[in-house]
Amino acid sequence: MRCVRIASSFFVLLAAALAVKAQGEAPPAVEIVKHSWSKERIGWERDPFNATGENFFIMRNRLAIERRNIQRSALEERTIRATKDEQKPPPPPRYVFSYKVTLNNAGKAIKEIDWDYIFIDAASGAELGRREFTSVESVGAGKRKELSVLASSPPTQTISVYALGKNERDGLLEKIVIARILYADDTVWTAH
């Protein structure tokens, strides 16, 4: 009799635990409308012809003073310019990666959301990269919002930070997974 009571208690606890677990895994009322990523070059606004970073007027005055003080032949000027160019290679371009997701919130108001951008090899199904983000932005009930994050790390190790390859997306599948939602009423949903 005691074994039956212990076994029945065990099954009741197990059923309650499964009900709680199933409740926690239920998808939130958030629909992923679209997602994308892109590579953006930063620092391109600078004057590409002024590698020293000087102000145009300062550079113009400096060159005028140099020209007045020293009279050189055209050959000497070209040689000096060539040696200056060889001594100081231009810095490599800097890139950041922009990751975006557009959400449609059919549930209650959201205060914060954790989302993962996952990159999968189309041929093997293996996960090649995962970028985890937290967006602290409010998304009202019944509203649509685009969340965007800038990161220095590329989606996968196969994507170059410096090259602008046209075929970088070939063979990649992408998906978004919502990991956690903090609602405006301070309740939390997690995908565990």
mmCIF file of C-alpha atoms in Angstrom:
data_model
loop_
_atom_site.group_PDB
_atom_site.id
_atom_site.type_symbol
_atom_site.label_atom_id
_atom_site.label_comp_id
_atom_site.label_asym_id
_atom_site.label_seq_id
_atom_site.Cartn_x
_atom_site.Cartn_y
_atom_site.Cartn_z
ATOM 1 C CA MET A 1 0.000 0.000 0.000
ATOM 2 C CA ARG A 2 2.811 2.373 0.900
ATOM 3 C CA CYS A 3 4.600 1.619 -2.427
ATOM 4 C CA VAL A 4 1.424 2.391 -4.339
ATOM 5 C CA ARG A 5 1.061 5.721 -2.490
ATOM 6 C CA ILE A 6 4.722 6.637 -3.179
ATOM 7 C CA ALA A 7 4.399 5.625 -6.819
ATOM 8 C CA SER A 8 1.169 7.575 -7.255
ATOM 9 C CA SER A 9 2.764 10.619 -5.557
ATOM 10 C CA PHE A 10 5.738 10.290 -7.890
ATOM 11 C CA PHE A 11 3.470 10.214 -10.950
ATOM 12 C CA VAL A 12 1.489 13.219 -9.720
ATOM 13 C CA LEU A 13 4.722 15.182 -9.194
ATOM 14 C CA LEU A 14 6.029 14.052 -12.585
ATOM 15 C CA ALA A 15 2.809 15.126 -14.321
ATOM 16 C CA ALA A 16 2.922 18.506 -12.546
ATOM 17 C CA ALA A 17 6.563 18.982 -13.559
ATOM 18 C CA LEU A 18 5.758 18.117 -17.179
ATOM 19 C CA ALA A 19 2.821 20.530 -17.168
ATOM 20 C CA VAL A 20 5.055 23.337 -15.840
ATOM 21 C CA LYS A 21 7.772 22.491 -18.369
ATOM 22 C CA ALA A 22 5.282 22.431 -21.247
ATOM 23 C CA GLN A 23 3.872 25.727 -20.065
ATOM 24 C CA GLY A 24 7.362 27.313 -20.129
ATOM 25 C CA GLU A 25 8.090 26.025 -23.648
ATOM 26 C CA ALA A 26 4.905 27.393 -25.161
ATOM 27 C CA PRO A 27 5.900 29.954 -27.799
ATOM 28 C CA PRO A 28 5.253 33.557 -26.865
ATOM 29 C CA ALA A 29 2.795 35.597 -28.876
ATOM 30 C CA VAL A 30 5.708 37.088 -30.824
ATOM 31 C CA GLU A 31 6.009 36.459 -34.530
ATOM 32 C CA ILE A 32 9.283 36.958 -36.399
ATOM 33 C CA VAL A 33 8.306 38.859 -39.540
ATOM 34 C CA LYS A 34 11.743 39.150 -41.156
ATOM 35 C CA HIS A 35 15.447 39.095 -40.368
ATOM 36 C CA SER A 36 18.648 40.142 -42.095
ATOM 37 C CA TRP A 37 22.310 40.925 -41.597
ATOM 38 C CA SER A 38 24.712 43.128 -43.495
ATOM 39 C CA LYS A 39 28.321 44.240 -43.447
ATOM 40 C CA GLU A 40 28.870 47.967 -43.071
ATOM 41 C CA ARG A 41 32.102 49.863 -43.513
ATOM 42 C CA ILE A 42 32.773 52.448 -40.832
ATOM 43 C CA GLY A 43 34.996 55.483 -41.173
ATOM 44 C CA TRP A 44 34.302 55.878 -44.894
ATOM 45 C CA GLU A 45 33.070 59.426 -44.359
ATOM 46 C CA ARG A 46 36.676 60.586 -43.992
ATOM 47 C CA ASP A 47 38.377 62.333 -46.884
ATOM 48 C CA PRO A 48 40.048 59.463 -48.809
ATOM 49 C CA PHE A 49 42.632 61.852 -50.277
ATOM 50 C CA ASN A 50 43.822 63.057 -46.885
ATOM 51 C CA ALA A 51 45.434 60.027 -45.246
ATOM 52 C CA THR A 52 47.025 62.089 -42.447
ATOM 53 C CA GLY A 53 43.664 63.046 -40.955
ATOM 54 C CA GLU A 54 44.550 66.751 -41.018
ATOM 55 C CA ASN A 55 42.016 69.463 -41.540
ATOM 56 C CA PHE A 56 42.054 70.673 -45.157
ATOM 57 C CA PHE A 57 43.079 74.236 -44.237
ATOM 58 C CA ILE A 58 45.893 73.068 -41.936
ATOM 59 C CA MET A 59 47.196 70.757 -44.642
ATOM 60 C CA ARG A 60 47.029 73.534 -47.271
ATOM 61 C CA ASN A 61 48.986 75.942 -45.037
ATOM 62 C CA ARG A 62 51.586 73.297 -44.165
ATOM 63 C CA LEU A 63 52.175 72.485 -47.832
ATOM 64 C CA ALA A 64 52.440 76.166 -48.762
ATOM 65 C CA ILE A 65 55.094 76.725 -46.085
ATOM 66 C CA GLU A 66 57.016 73.638 -47.222
ATOM 67 C CA ARG A 67 56.940 74.779 -50.837
ATOM 68 C CA ARG A 68 58.173 78.288 -49.985
ATOM 69 C CA ASN A 69 61.061 77.073 -47.830
ATOM 70 C CA ILE A 70 62.378 74.335 -50.073
ATOM 71 C CA GLN A 71 62.859 74.522 -53.806
ATOM 72 C CA ARG A 72 63.059 70.977 -55.191
ATOM 73 C CA SER A 73 62.893 69.551 -58.650
ATOM 74 C CA ALA A 74 59.828 67.615 -59.754
ATOM 75 C CA LEU A 75 61.837 64.384 -59.625
ATOM 76 C CA GLU A 76 62.836 65.037 -55.991
ATOM 77 C CA GLU A 77 59.196 65.792 -55.068
ATOM 78 C CA ARG A 78 57.979 62.529 -56.632
ATOM 79 C CA THR A 79 60.725 60.569 -54.870
ATOM 80 C CA ILE A 80 59.846 62.106 -51.498
ATOM 81 C CA ARG A 81 56.133 61.412 -52.005
ATOM 82 C CA ALA A 82 56.846 57.818 -53.057
ATOM 83 C CA THR A 83 58.964 57.139 -49.972
ATOM 84 C CA LYS A 84 56.276 58.666 -47.703
ATOM 85 C CA ASP A 85 53.642 56.433 -49.296
ATOM 86 C CA GLU A 86 55.823 53.336 -48.835
ATOM 87 C CA GLN A 87 56.537 54.103 -45.185
ATOM 88 C CA LYS A 88 52.944 54.448 -44.065
ATOM 89 C CA PRO A 89 50.531 51.814 -45.387
ATOM 90 C CA PRO A 90 46.888 52.781 -45.165
ATOM 91 C CA PRO A 91 44.999 51.254 -42.268
ATOM 92 C CA PRO A 92 42.733 48.354 -43.180
ATOM 93 C CA PRO A 93 39.085 49.225 -43.584
ATOM 94 C CA ARG A 94 36.946 48.657 -40.514
ATOM 95 C CA TYR A 95 33.665 46.831 -40.748
ATOM 96 C CA VAL A 96 30.822 46.104 -38.405
ATOM 97 C CA PHE A 97 27.987 43.703 -38.887
ATOM 98 C CA SER A 98 24.405 44.820 -38.531
ATOM 99 C CA TYR A 99 21.932 42.158 -37.378
ATOM 100 C CA LYS A 100 18.217 42.956 -37.619
ATOM 101 C CA VAL A 101 14.962 41.255 -36.730
ATOM 102 C CA THR A 102 11.431 42.574 -37.137
ATOM 103 C CA LEU A 103 8.913 41.336 -34.561
ATOM 104 C CA ASN A 104 5.141 41.409 -34.447
ATOM 105 C CA ASN A 105 3.960 41.351 -30.804
ATOM 106 C CA ALA A 106 0.449 39.910 -30.496
ATOM 107 C CA GLY A 107 0.779 39.440 -26.711
ATOM 108 C CA LYS A 108 1.414 41.749 -23.795
ATOM 109 C CA ALA A 109 3.920 44.621 -23.820
ATOM 110 C CA ILE A 110 7.610 43.666 -23.912
ATOM 111 C CA LYS A 111 10.365 45.494 -22.058
ATOM 112 C CA GLU A 112 13.414 43.395 -23.064
ATOM 113 C CA ILE A 113 14.065 40.476 -25.387
ATOM 114 C CA ASP A 114 16.972 38.039 -25.846
ATOM 115 C CA TRP A 115 17.297 36.664 -29.368
ATOM 116 C CA ASP A 116 19.794 34.452 -31.168
ATOM 117 C CA TYR A 117 20.720 34.777 -34.832
ATOM 118 C CA ILE A 118 21.744 31.262 -35.917
ATOM 119 C CA PHE A 119 23.681 30.372 -39.079
ATOM 120 C CA ILE A 120 23.444 26.797 -40.366
ATOM 121 C CA ASP A 121 25.336 24.994 -43.133
ATOM 122 C CA ALA A 122 22.730 24.188 -45.789
ATOM 123 C CA ALA A 123 24.489 20.978 -46.861
ATOM 124 C CA SER A 124 25.255 19.343 -43.518
ATOM 125 C CA GLY A 125 22.789 21.056 -41.172
ATOM 126 C CA ALA A 126 25.613 21.897 -38.761
ATOM 127 C CA GLU A 127 25.485 25.136 -36.831
ATOM 128 C CA LEU A 128 28.263 27.409 -38.150
ATOM 129 C CA GLY A 129 27.648 30.428 -35.981
ATOM 130 C CA ARG A 130 25.375 31.856 -33.317
ATOM 131 C CA ARG A 131 25.154 35.464 -32.293
ATOM 132 C CA GLU A 132 23.290 36.157 -29.044
ATOM 133 C CA PHE A 133 21.748 39.581 -28.507
ATOM 134 C CA THR A 134 19.733 41.380 -25.855
ATOM 135 C CA SER A 135 17.535 44.234 -27.015
ATOM 136 C CA VAL A 136 16.314 46.534 -24.271
ATOM 137 C CA GLU A 137 13.503 48.119 -26.240
ATOM 138 C CA SER A 138 9.819 48.267 -25.507
ATOM 139 C CA VAL A 139 7.468 46.609 -27.966
ATOM 140 C CA GLY A 140 3.863 47.431 -27.190
ATOM 141 C CA ALA A 141 1.022 44.939 -27.327
ATOM 142 C CA GLY A 142 -0.190 44.586 -30.903
ATOM 143 C CA LYS A 143 2.822 46.498 -32.266
ATOM 144 C CA ARG A 144 5.544 45.688 -34.804
ATOM 145 C CA LYS A 145 9.146 46.758 -34.233
ATOM 146 C CA GLU A 146 12.550 46.291 -35.868
ATOM 147 C CA LEU A 147 15.385 45.501 -33.472
ATOM 148 C CA SER A 148 18.940 46.039 -34.696
ATOM 149 C CA VAL A 149 22.359 45.410 -33.194
ATOM 150 C CA LEU A 150 25.849 46.313 -34.426
ATOM 151 C CA ALA A 151 28.589 43.800 -33.662
ATOM 152 C CA SER A 152 32.221 43.467 -34.684
ATOM 153 C CA SER A 153 32.079 39.689 -35.095
ATOM 154 C CA PRO A 154 30.997 38.191 -38.428
ATOM 155 C CA PRO A 155 28.133 35.699 -38.630
ATOM 156 C CA THR A 156 30.508 32.771 -39.181
ATOM 157 C CA GLN A 157 34.255 32.270 -39.409
ATOM 158 C CA THR A 158 33.926 31.727 -43.165
ATOM 159 C CA ILE A 159 32.833 35.343 -43.703
ATOM 160 C CA SER A 160 35.744 37.742 -44.003
ATOM 161 C CA VAL A 161 35.817 40.982 -42.074
ATOM 162 C CA TYR A 162 37.837 42.712 -44.820
ATOM 163 C CA ALA A 163 36.588 41.244 -48.106
ATOM 164 C CA LEU A 164 33.292 42.189 -49.661
ATOM 165 C CA GLY A 165 32.423 38.853 -51.211
ATOM 166 C CA LYS A 166 29.225 38.557 -53.196
ATOM 167 C CA ASN A 167 28.839 34.855 -52.459
ATOM 168 C CA GLU A 168 29.168 35.042 -48.678
ATOM 169 C CA ARG A 169 25.571 33.964 -48.110
ATOM 170 C CA ASP A 170 25.777 30.921 -50.395
ATOM 171 C CA GLY A 171 25.265 27.695 -48.475
ATOM 172 C CA LEU A 172 23.983 29.429 -45.324
ATOM 173 C CA LEU A 173 20.595 28.999 -43.739
ATOM 174 C CA GLU A 174 19.574 31.597 -41.169
ATOM 175 C CA LYS A 175 17.058 31.494 -38.356
ATOM 176 C CA ILE A 176 16.072 33.522 -35.323
ATOM 177 C CA VAL A 177 15.341 31.967 -31.941
ATOM 178 C CA ILE A 178 13.793 33.937 -29.103
ATOM 179 C CA ALA A 179 15.513 32.876 -25.877
ATOM 180 C CA ARG A 180 13.911 35.124 -23.237
ATOM 181 C CA ILE A 181 11.290 37.830 -22.971
ATOM 182 C CA LEU A 182 10.932 40.271 -20.086
ATOM 183 C CA TYR A 183 7.450 41.723 -20.180
ATOM 184 C CA ALA A 184 6.447 45.199 -18.986
ATOM 185 C CA ASP A 185 4.708 43.645 -15.946
ATOM 186 C CA ASP A 186 8.096 42.077 -14.955
ATOM 187 C CA THR A 187 7.081 38.507 -15.797
ATOM 188 C CA VAL A 188 9.655 36.471 -17.707
ATOM 189 C CA TRP A 189 9.271 33.857 -20.432
ATOM 190 C CA THR A 190 12.252 31.618 -21.224
ATOM 191 C CA ALA A 191 12.645 28.998 -23.939
ATOM 192 C CA HIS A 192 13.925 26.145 -21.778
#
